[in-house]
Amino acid sequence: MRSESTWHGKAPGRVNLIGEHVDYLGGIVLPAAVDRFTEVTGQASANWSIASDVEGGLAYVRAVGEELGVVPQDVHVNSQIPPNAGISSSAALLVAVAAGLRPDMDGREAALACQRAEQKATGVHVGVMDQFASALGRQGDALLLDCATLEYELVPFPDEVAIAVIDSGEHRSLAATPYNQRRREAEAGDPKRMRHVHSEIARVRAFVAALRERDFNRLGELLKESHASLRDDFEVSTPNVDALVERASSIDGCYGARIMGAGFGGSMLALLDRTKTQPFVAVLGRPVLICSTADGAFAPARAGRPPD
Ligand code: GLA
């Protein structure tokens, strides 16, 4: 049933090109919003309720509503983002609800509210990267975000490079992983964890330079170095993911690949020569999402461009 007070929100998933496990330490990261969306409609109700295919969605929706200080809502979720796809279905859900309930909110404030909501809903002390990308990403660009200041810069992402997200088949809920433990170890200054953090931040800068120089092979090398660091120094990979990253990287047209997101299984990112996407997917023989960059839910309107 729709009424005058029905609201609607829509937000994209995200990839992280590089800058893994540094957001919650105030590092720099380079995510992008991608063209798979979660849409929500809702209206005020006596209790929080959700009709959705996203597991655990009610806890997220309620948590973000509480952060925004709204009364309970009935929420209906329609998502193109399969759970476990590795493009942050949870951030897309949270940001879609925030965009529906508070379309005029500042994008940074919305990202922070959604980060707090995710922490509350899951007990995992996630950083702000996923929510920020879903809120403020931009079609055609990656988003270079300084997680200490929340200042960001858009970095053009080349059309000739395809973004592939590969499902490892090892699915897990973040709450069941050592994510919080890794965060504590890094915050305590563990030398091995910090070696990853410092080298990864240097790779983010090098990646942005390579994007500006359109040096796609260099992008691939940096992904491979990032993977080795996440595997050996931060220890968030698995033998299965390591093998898949090796295999993906060896296929013609793949510049490089690495584990993406929190890790401990989950998904991988590969960057491909766009003209070789189809043979790559056929040879790899794993579920792959080919993504393009997209506008975030709170991206400022572009002059001369009609809204979607
Ligand atoms: C998850 C978290 C992010 C970030 C990544 C690792 O996706 O939600 O905040 O910490 O892991 O880079």
PDB file of N, CA, C and O and ligand atoms in Angstrom, residues 14 16 19-24 88 118 126-131 174 179 261-263, ligand 1:
ATOM      1  N   ARG A  14      29.694  -1.168  -3.930  1.00  0.00           N
ATOM      2  CA  ARG A  14      31.008  -0.561  -4.142  1.00  0.00           C
ATOM      3  C   ARG A  14      32.068  -1.630  -4.405  1.00  0.00           C
ATOM      4  O   ARG A  14      31.907  -2.788  -4.032  1.00  0.00           O
ATOM      5  N   ASN A  16      36.464  -1.825  -3.882  1.00  0.00           N
ATOM      6  CA  ASN A  16      37.628  -1.076  -3.418  1.00  0.00           C
ATOM      7  C   ASN A  16      38.783  -1.408  -4.351  1.00  0.00           C
ATOM      8  O   ASN A  16      39.209  -2.560  -4.429  1.00  0.00           O
ATOM      9  N   GLY A  19      43.729  -0.077  -1.116  1.00  0.00           N
ATOM     10  CA  GLY A  19      43.657   0.592   0.183  1.00  0.00           C
ATOM     11  C   GLY A  19      42.807  -0.273   1.110  1.00  0.00           C
ATOM     12  O   GLY A  19      41.738   0.126   1.566  1.00  0.00           O
ATOM     13  N   GLU A  20      43.309  -1.501   1.381  1.00  0.00           N
ATOM     14  CA  GLU A  20      42.508  -2.470   2.147  1.00  0.00           C
ATOM     15  C   GLU A  20      43.002  -2.557   3.585  1.00  0.00           C
ATOM     16  O   GLU A  20      44.213  -2.591   3.832  1.00  0.00           O
ATOM     17  N   HIS A  21      42.039  -2.578   4.499  1.00  0.00           N
ATOM     18  CA  HIS A  21      42.343  -2.633   5.941  1.00  0.00           C
ATOM     19  C   HIS A  21      43.191  -1.446   6.391  1.00  0.00           C
ATOM     20  O   HIS A  21      44.105  -1.591   7.207  1.00  0.00           O
ATOM     21  N   VAL A  22      42.894  -0.285   5.848  1.00  0.00           N
ATOM     22  CA  VAL A  22      43.537   0.939   6.334  1.00  0.00           C
ATOM     23  C   VAL A  22      42.510   2.013   6.675  1.00  0.00           C
ATOM     24  O   VAL A  22      42.856   3.019   7.278  1.00  0.00           O
ATOM     25  N   ASP A  23      41.233   1.794   6.312  1.00  0.00           N
ATOM     26  CA  ASP A  23      40.251   2.880   6.546  1.00  0.00           C
ATOM     27  C   ASP A  23      40.067   3.144   8.039  1.00  0.00           C
ATOM     28  O   ASP A  23      40.058   4.296   8.491  1.00  0.00           O
ATOM     29  N   TYR A  24      39.983   2.068   8.829  1.00  0.00           N
ATOM     30  CA  TYR A  24      39.730   2.264  10.267  1.00  0.00           C
ATOM     31  C   TYR A  24      40.978   2.720  11.020  1.00  0.00           C
ATOM     32  O   TYR A  24      40.935   2.926  12.226  1.00  0.00           O
ATOM     33  N   SER A  88      29.424  -5.135  -1.121  1.00  0.00           N
ATOM     34  CA  SER A  88      28.866  -4.443   0.035  1.00  0.00           C
ATOM     35  C   SER A  88      27.364  -4.190  -0.068  1.00  0.00           C
ATOM     36  O   SER A  88      26.896  -3.054  -0.073  1.00  0.00           O
ATOM     37  N   GLU A 118      26.001   0.218  10.956  1.00  0.00           N
ATOM     38  CA  GLU A 118      26.547  -1.110  10.648  1.00  0.00           C
ATOM     39  C   GLU A 118      27.288  -1.673  11.861  1.00  0.00           C
ATOM     40  O   GLU A 118      27.161  -2.853  12.192  1.00  0.00           O
ATOM     41  N   VAL A 126      33.663  -1.760  11.717  1.00  0.00           N
ATOM     42  CA  VAL A 126      34.041  -1.457  10.337  1.00  0.00           C
ATOM     43  C   VAL A 126      34.477  -0.006  10.215  1.00  0.00           C
ATOM     44  O   VAL A 126      34.094   0.856  11.015  1.00  0.00           O
ATOM     45  N   GLY A 127      35.271   0.257   9.168  1.00  0.00           N
ATOM     46  CA  GLY A 127      35.613   1.632   8.821  1.00  0.00           C
ATOM     47  C   GLY A 127      34.484   2.274   8.026  1.00  0.00           C
ATOM     48  O   GLY A 127      33.397   1.698   7.900  1.00  0.00           O
ATOM     49  N   VAL A 128      34.774   3.438   7.458  1.00  0.00           N
ATOM     50  CA  VAL A 128      33.724   4.228   6.798  1.00  0.00           C
ATOM     51  C   VAL A 128      33.747   4.067   5.272  1.00  0.00           C
ATOM     52  O   VAL A 128      32.866   4.579   4.570  1.00  0.00           O
ATOM     53  N   MET A 129      34.723   3.316   4.757  1.00  0.00           N
ATOM     54  CA  MET A 129      34.922   3.280   3.300  1.00  0.00           C
ATOM     55  C   MET A 129      33.683   2.858   2.499  1.00  0.00           C
ATOM     56  O   MET A 129      33.318   3.513   1.519  1.00  0.00           O
ATOM     57  N   ASP A 130      33.045   1.760   2.899  1.00  0.00           N
ATOM     58  CA  ASP A 130      31.969   1.203   2.072  1.00  0.00           C
ATOM     59  C   ASP A 130      30.784   2.165   2.007  1.00  0.00           C
ATOM     60  O   ASP A 130      30.213   2.412   0.938  1.00  0.00           O
ATOM     61  N   GLN A 131      30.412   2.692   3.163  1.00  0.00           N
ATOM     62  CA  GLN A 131      29.266   3.592   3.233  1.00  0.00           C
ATOM     63  C   GLN A 131      29.571   4.896   2.480  1.00  0.00           C
ATOM     64  O   GLN A 131      28.709   5.471   1.812  1.00  0.00           O
ATOM     65  N   LEU A 174      30.899 -11.266   8.584  1.00  0.00           N
ATOM     66  CA  LEU A 174      32.064 -10.570   9.154  1.00  0.00           C
ATOM     67  C   LEU A 174      32.197 -10.790  10.648  1.00  0.00           C
ATOM     68  O   LEU A 174      33.299 -10.863  11.190  1.00  0.00           O
ATOM     69  N   TYR A 179      38.054  -9.981  12.015  1.00  0.00           N
ATOM     70  CA  TYR A 179      38.155  -8.577  11.582  1.00  0.00           C
ATOM     71  C   TYR A 179      38.472  -7.663  12.779  1.00  0.00           C
ATOM     72  O   TYR A 179      39.414  -6.874  12.743  1.00  0.00           O
ATOM     73  N   GLY A 261      38.033  -6.247   0.059  1.00  0.00           N
ATOM     74  CA  GLY A 261      37.134  -6.104   1.207  1.00  0.00           C
ATOM     75  C   GLY A 261      37.785  -6.680   2.455  1.00  0.00           C
ATOM     76  O   GLY A 261      39.000  -6.721   2.584  1.00  0.00           O
ATOM     77  N   ALA A 262      36.955  -7.167   3.343  1.00  0.00           N
ATOM     78  CA  ALA A 262      37.465  -7.629   4.634  1.00  0.00           C
ATOM     79  C   ALA A 262      38.362  -8.848   4.491  1.00  0.00           C
ATOM     80  O   ALA A 262      39.308  -9.031   5.251  1.00  0.00           O
ATOM     81  N   GLY A 263      38.051  -9.732   3.518  1.00  0.00           N
ATOM     82  CA  GLY A 263      38.873 -10.930   3.325  1.00  0.00           C
ATOM     83  C   GLY A 263      38.338 -12.123   4.091  1.00  0.00           C
ATOM     84  O   GLY A 263      37.133 -12.220   4.315  1.00  0.00           O
TER      85      GLY A 263
HETATM   86  C1  GLA B   1      35.149  -4.186   5.207  1.00  0.00           C
HETATM   87  C2  GLA B   1      34.811  -2.953   6.032  1.00  0.00           C
HETATM   88  C3  GLA B   1      35.563  -1.729   5.521  1.00  0.00           C
HETATM   89  C4  GLA B   1      37.057  -2.003   5.385  1.00  0.00           C
HETATM   90  C5  GLA B   1      37.288  -3.315   4.623  1.00  0.00           C
HETATM   91  C6  GLA B   1      38.759  -3.675   4.578  1.00  0.00           C
HETATM   92  O1  GLA B   1      34.669  -4.047   3.882  1.00  0.00           O
HETATM   93  O2  GLA B   1      33.415  -2.697   5.988  1.00  0.00           O
HETATM   94  O3  GLA B   1      35.338  -0.627   6.374  1.00  0.00           O
HETATM   95  O4  GLA B   1      37.687  -2.013   6.633  1.00  0.00           O
HETATM   96  O5  GLA B   1      36.562  -4.387   5.179  1.00  0.00           O
HETATM   97  O6  GLA B   1      39.465  -2.720   3.851  1.00  0.00           O
END
